[in-house]
Every structure is written in C-alpha cells, then in structure tokens.
PDB file of C-alpha atoms in Angstrom:
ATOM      1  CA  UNK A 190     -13.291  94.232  80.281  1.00  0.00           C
ATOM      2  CA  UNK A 191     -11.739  97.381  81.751  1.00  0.00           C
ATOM      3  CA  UNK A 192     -13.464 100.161  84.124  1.00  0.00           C
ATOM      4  CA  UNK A 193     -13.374 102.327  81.396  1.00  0.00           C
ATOM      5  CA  UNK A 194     -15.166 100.255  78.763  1.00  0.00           C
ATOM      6  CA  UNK A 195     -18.123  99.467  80.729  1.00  0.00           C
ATOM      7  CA  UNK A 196     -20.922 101.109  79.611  1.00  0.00           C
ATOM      8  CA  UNK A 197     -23.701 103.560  81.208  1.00  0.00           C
ATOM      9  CA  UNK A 198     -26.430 102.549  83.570  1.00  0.00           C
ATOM     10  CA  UNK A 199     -28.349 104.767  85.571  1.00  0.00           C
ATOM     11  CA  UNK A 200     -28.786 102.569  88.392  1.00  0.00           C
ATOM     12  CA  UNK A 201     -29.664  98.802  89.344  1.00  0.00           C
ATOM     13  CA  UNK A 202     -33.255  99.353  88.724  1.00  0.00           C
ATOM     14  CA  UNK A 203     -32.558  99.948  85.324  1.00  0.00           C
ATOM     15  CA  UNK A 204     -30.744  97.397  84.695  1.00  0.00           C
ATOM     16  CA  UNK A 205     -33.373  94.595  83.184  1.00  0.00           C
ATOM     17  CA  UNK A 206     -34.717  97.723  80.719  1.00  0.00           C
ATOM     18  CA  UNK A 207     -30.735  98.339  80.496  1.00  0.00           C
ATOM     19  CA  UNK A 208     -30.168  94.626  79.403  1.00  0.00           C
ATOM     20  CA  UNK A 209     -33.389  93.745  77.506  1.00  0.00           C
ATOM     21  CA  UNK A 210     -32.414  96.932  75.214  1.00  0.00           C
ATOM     22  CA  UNK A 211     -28.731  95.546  74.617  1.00  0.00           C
ATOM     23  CA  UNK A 212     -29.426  91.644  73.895  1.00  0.00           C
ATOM     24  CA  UNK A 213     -32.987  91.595  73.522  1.00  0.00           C
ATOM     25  CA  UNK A 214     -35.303  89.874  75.813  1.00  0.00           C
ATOM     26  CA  UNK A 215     -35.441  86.281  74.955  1.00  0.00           C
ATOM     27  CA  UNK A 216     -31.310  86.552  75.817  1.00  0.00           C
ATOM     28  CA  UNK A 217     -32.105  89.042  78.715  1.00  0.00           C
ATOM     29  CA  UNK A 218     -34.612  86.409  79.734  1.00  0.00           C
ATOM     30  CA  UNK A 219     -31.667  83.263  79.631  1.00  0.00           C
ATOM     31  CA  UNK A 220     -29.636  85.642  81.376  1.00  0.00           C
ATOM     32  CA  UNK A 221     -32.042  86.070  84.438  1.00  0.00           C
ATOM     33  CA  UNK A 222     -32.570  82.337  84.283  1.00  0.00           C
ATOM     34  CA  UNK A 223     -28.552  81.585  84.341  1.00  0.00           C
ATOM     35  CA  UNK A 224     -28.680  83.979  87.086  1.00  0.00           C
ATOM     36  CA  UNK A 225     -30.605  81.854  89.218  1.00  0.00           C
ATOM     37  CA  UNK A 226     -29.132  79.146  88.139  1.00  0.00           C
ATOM     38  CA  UNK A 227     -25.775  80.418  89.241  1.00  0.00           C
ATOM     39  CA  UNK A 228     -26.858  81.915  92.832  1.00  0.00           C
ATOM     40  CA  UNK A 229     -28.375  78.126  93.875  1.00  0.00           C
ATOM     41  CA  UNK A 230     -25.100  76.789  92.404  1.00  0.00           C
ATOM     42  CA  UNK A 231     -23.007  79.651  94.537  1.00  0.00           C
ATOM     43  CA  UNK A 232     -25.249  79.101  97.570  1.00  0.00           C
ATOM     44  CA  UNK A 233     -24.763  75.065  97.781  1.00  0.00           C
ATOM     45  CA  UNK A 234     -20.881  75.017  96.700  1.00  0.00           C
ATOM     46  CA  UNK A 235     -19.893  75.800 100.697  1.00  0.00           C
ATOM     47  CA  UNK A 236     -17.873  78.517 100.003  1.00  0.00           C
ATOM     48  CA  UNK A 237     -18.588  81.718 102.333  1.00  0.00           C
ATOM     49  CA  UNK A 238     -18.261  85.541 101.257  1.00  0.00           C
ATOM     50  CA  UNK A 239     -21.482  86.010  99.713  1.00  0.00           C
ATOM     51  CA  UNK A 240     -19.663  89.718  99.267  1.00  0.00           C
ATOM     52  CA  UNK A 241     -16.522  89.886  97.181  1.00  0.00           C
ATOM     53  CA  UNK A 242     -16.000  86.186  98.855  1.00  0.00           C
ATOM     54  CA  UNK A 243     -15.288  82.788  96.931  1.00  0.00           C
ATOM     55  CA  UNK A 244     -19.374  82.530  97.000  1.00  0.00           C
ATOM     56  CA  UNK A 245     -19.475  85.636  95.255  1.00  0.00           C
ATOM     57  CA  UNK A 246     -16.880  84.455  93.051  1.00  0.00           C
ATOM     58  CA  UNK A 247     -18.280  81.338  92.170  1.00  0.00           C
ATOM     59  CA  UNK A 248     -21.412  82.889  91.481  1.00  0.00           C
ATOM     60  CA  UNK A 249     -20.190  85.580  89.078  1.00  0.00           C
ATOM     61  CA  UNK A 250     -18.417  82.970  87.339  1.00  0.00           C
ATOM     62  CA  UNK A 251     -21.486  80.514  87.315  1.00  0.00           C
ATOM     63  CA  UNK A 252     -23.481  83.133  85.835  1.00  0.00           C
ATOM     64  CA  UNK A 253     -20.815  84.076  82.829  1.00  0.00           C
ATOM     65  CA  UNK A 254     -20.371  80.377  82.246  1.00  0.00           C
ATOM     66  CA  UNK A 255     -23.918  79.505  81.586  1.00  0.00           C
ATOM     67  CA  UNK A 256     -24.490  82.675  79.784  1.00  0.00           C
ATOM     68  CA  UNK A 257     -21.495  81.827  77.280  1.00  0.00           C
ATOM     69  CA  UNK A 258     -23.427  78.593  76.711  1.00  0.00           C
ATOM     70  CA  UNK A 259     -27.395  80.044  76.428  1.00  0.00           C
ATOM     71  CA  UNK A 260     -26.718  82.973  74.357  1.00  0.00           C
ATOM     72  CA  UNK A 261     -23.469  83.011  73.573  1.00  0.00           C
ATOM     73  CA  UNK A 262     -20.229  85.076  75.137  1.00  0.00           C
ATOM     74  CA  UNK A 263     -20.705  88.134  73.623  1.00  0.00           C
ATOM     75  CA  UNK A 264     -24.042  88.772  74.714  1.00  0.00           C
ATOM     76  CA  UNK A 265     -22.865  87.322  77.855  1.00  0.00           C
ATOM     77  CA  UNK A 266     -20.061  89.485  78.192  1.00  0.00           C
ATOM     78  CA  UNK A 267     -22.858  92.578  77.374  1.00  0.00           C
ATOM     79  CA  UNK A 268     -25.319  91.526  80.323  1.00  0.00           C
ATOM     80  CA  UNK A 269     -22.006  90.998  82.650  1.00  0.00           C
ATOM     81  CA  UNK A 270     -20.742  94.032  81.451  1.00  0.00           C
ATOM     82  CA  UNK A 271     -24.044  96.358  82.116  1.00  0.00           C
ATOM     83  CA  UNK A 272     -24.592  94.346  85.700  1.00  0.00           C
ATOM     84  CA  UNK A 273     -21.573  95.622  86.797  1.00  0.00           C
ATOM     85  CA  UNK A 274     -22.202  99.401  85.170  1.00  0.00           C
ATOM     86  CA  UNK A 275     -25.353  99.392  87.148  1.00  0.00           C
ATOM     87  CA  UNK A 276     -24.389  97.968  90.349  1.00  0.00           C
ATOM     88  CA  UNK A 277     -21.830 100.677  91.459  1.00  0.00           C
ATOM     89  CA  UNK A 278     -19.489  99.249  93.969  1.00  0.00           C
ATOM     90  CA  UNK A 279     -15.685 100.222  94.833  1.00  0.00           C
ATOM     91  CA  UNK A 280     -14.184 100.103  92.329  1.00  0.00           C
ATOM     92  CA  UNK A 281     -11.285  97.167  93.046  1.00  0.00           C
ATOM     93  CA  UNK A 282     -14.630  95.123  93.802  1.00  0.00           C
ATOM     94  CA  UNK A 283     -16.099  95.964  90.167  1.00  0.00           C
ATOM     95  CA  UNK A 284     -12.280  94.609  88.681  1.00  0.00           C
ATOM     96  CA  UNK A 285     -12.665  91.777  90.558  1.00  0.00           C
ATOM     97  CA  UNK A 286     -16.218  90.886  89.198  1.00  0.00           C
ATOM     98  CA  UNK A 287     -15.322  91.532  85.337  1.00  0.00           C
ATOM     99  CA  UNK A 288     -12.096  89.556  86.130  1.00  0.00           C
ATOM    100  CA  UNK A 289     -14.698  86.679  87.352  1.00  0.00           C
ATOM    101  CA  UNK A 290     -17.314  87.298  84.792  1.00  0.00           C
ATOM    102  CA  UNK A 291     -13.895  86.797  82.031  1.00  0.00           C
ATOM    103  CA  UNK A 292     -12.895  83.352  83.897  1.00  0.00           C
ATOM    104  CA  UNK A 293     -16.702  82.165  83.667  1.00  0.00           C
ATOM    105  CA  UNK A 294     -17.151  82.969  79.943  1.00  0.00           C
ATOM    106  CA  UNK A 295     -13.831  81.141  79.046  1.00  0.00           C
ATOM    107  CA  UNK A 296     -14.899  78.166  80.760  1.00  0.00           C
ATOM    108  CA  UNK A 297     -18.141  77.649  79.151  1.00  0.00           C
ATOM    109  CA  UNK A 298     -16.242  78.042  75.869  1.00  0.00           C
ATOM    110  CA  UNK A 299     -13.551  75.790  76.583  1.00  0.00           C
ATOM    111  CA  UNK A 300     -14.601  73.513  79.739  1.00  0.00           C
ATOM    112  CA  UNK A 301     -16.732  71.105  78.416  1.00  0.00           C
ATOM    113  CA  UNK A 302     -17.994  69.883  82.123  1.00  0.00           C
ATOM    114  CA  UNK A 303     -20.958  71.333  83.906  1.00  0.00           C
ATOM    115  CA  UNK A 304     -20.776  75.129  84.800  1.00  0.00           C
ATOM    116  CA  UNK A 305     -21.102  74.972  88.453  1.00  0.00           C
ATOM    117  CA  UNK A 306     -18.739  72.207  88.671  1.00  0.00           C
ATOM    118  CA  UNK A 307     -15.934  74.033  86.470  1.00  0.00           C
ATOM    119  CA  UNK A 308     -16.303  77.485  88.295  1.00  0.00           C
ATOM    120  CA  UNK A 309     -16.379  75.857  91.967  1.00  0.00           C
ATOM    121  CA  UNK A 310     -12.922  74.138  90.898  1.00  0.00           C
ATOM    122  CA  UNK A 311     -11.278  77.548  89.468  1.00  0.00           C
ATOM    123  CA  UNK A 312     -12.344  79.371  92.629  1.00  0.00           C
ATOM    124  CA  UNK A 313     -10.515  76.460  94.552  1.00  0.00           C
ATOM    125  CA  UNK A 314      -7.899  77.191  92.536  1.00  0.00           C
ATOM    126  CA  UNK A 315      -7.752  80.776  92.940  1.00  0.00           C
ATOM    127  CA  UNK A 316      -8.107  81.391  89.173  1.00  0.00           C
ATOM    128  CA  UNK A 317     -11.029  83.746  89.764  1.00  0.00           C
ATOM    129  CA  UNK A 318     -10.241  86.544  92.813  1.00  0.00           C
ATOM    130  CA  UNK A 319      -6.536  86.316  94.448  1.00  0.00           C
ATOM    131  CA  UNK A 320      -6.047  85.897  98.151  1.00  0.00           C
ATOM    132  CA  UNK A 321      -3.975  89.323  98.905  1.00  0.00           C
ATOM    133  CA  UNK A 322      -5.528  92.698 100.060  1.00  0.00           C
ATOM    134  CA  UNK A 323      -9.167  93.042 101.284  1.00  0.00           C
ATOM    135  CA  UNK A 324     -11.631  96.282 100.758  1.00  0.00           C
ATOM    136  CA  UNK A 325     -10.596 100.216  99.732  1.00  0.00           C
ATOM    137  CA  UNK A 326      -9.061 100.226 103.203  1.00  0.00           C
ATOM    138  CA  UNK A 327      -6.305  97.918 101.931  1.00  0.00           C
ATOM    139  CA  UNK A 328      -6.416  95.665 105.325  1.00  0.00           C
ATOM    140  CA  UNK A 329      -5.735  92.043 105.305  1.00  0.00           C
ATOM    141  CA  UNK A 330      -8.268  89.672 104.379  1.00  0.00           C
ATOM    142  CA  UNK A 331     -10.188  87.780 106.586  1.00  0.00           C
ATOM    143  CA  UNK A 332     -10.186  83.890 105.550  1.00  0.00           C
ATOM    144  CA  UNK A 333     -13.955  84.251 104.762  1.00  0.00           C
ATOM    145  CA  UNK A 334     -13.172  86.588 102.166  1.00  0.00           C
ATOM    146  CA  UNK A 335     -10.958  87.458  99.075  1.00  0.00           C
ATOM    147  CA  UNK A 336      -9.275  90.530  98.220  1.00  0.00           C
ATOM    148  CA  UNK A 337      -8.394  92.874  95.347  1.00  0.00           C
ATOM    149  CA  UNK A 338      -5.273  94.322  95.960  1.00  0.00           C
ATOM    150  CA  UNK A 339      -4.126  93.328  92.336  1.00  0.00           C
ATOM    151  CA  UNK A 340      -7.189  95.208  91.312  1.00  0.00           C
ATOM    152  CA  UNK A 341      -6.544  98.487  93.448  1.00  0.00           C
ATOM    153  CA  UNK A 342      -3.788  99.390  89.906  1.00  0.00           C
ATOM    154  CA  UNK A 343      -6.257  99.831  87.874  1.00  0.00           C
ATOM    155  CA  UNK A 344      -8.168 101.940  90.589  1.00  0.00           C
ATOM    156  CA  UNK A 345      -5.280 104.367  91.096  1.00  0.00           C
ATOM    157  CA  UNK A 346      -4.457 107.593  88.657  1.00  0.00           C
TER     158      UNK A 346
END
C-alpha cells in the first residue's frame, strides 16, 4: 500500500465500526483475535521498541501474517490498511507499518512455518523496517529502535 491509497477513518475509535463495515464482523472478529495473538507474540520475542522498534515490527508483521491465514490477505490487507488510516502517526512511521503489514501478509502466503516464528526471523533479518534514520527529526537511531529514512521519499513533495 501507498499513503495515498489508504482509505478514510475518522479516528482510532472508529476503527472496529470502520473495520466491521469493510470485512464484516466474523473477519473483523479474527482480526482482533490475530491481534492479540500478534502483541503476546511481539511482547515475548525480546526485541525492544514497542514504538516504530523491531517489537513494533514484529508485531505488525505477526498481525498481517495471521490475518493472511484466518481470513485471507485481502481482507487482511483491508483491516491493515484502515488501522493505519485511523491511527494517524508521522507519516515515515505509517510507510514503515504498511511496509511491515506487506512483509507479514507475504509470509503467511508463502512461509509455511508458524507466524510468530517467520516474522521474528525477517525482523532479524531486517526484511521488515531498515536500520538508517530515526523519527521526522531525521536523527540517528538509537539501537533500541529502527528508522524510516527510506520512508521519509515518499513523505516529501
């Protein structure tokens, strides 16, 4: 997904109306349940930066992952998409997450191993967030967390 294709959402607190509407609520209600799924996953992999951090990465990925499996990666890809529309955050941040949410749908269509496992190894890997530029501010990244500078292009007019 790009910025520009994500669709509208008033705010977070419409975002379960927002989702239940787009996929329906048994998917909306697989969704939630991946979600939880995916946070415990996040939250025992050892990886810091629960904010734009490999936690955060692994979680977002998680999430997609199991969601490409429950009900499918278009729906998926609708629930990630309208997450992100709802949750407004800077806007390299919000790259970064559909860039995560993209990585965790491929691998539960192509990675036949368990979710968490999968996602944990790509963030290890770096295939989810790169290591190079942290926050709007464009400083240097901390080791706890990950960066977006290859995200600030498609931030920029």
């Amino acid at each position: 997904s790009s910025l520009e294709e994500l669709p509208s959402c008033t705010n977070s607190n419409s975002e379960p109306i927002e989702v239940g509407l787009a996929v329906g609520p048994l998917d909306a209600f697989r969704a939630c349940v991946s979600a939880k799924e995916a946070e415990e996953a996040a939250a025992s992999s050892g990886f810091t930066g629960t904010l734009n951090g490999k936690r955060d990465a692994m979680r977002h990925c998680t999430w997609n992952c199991l969601m490409a499996r429950s009900i499918g990666a278009d729906q998926a890809k609708k629930v990630g998409d309208l997450h992100e529309a709802c949750y407004k955050d800077v806007c390299a941040a919000t790259a970064m997450d559909l860039h995560n949410n993209m990585v965790g749908r491929e691998l539960g269509l192509h990675d036949p191993g368990p979710c968490a496992e999968a996602c944990k190894s790509a963030v290890a890997r770096n295939k989810t967030q790169n290591d190079l530029i942290a926050g709007p501010d464009r400083r240097r990244a901390s080791d706890d967390e990950w960066s977006w500078s290859k995200y600030f292009e498609e931030c920029t007019p």
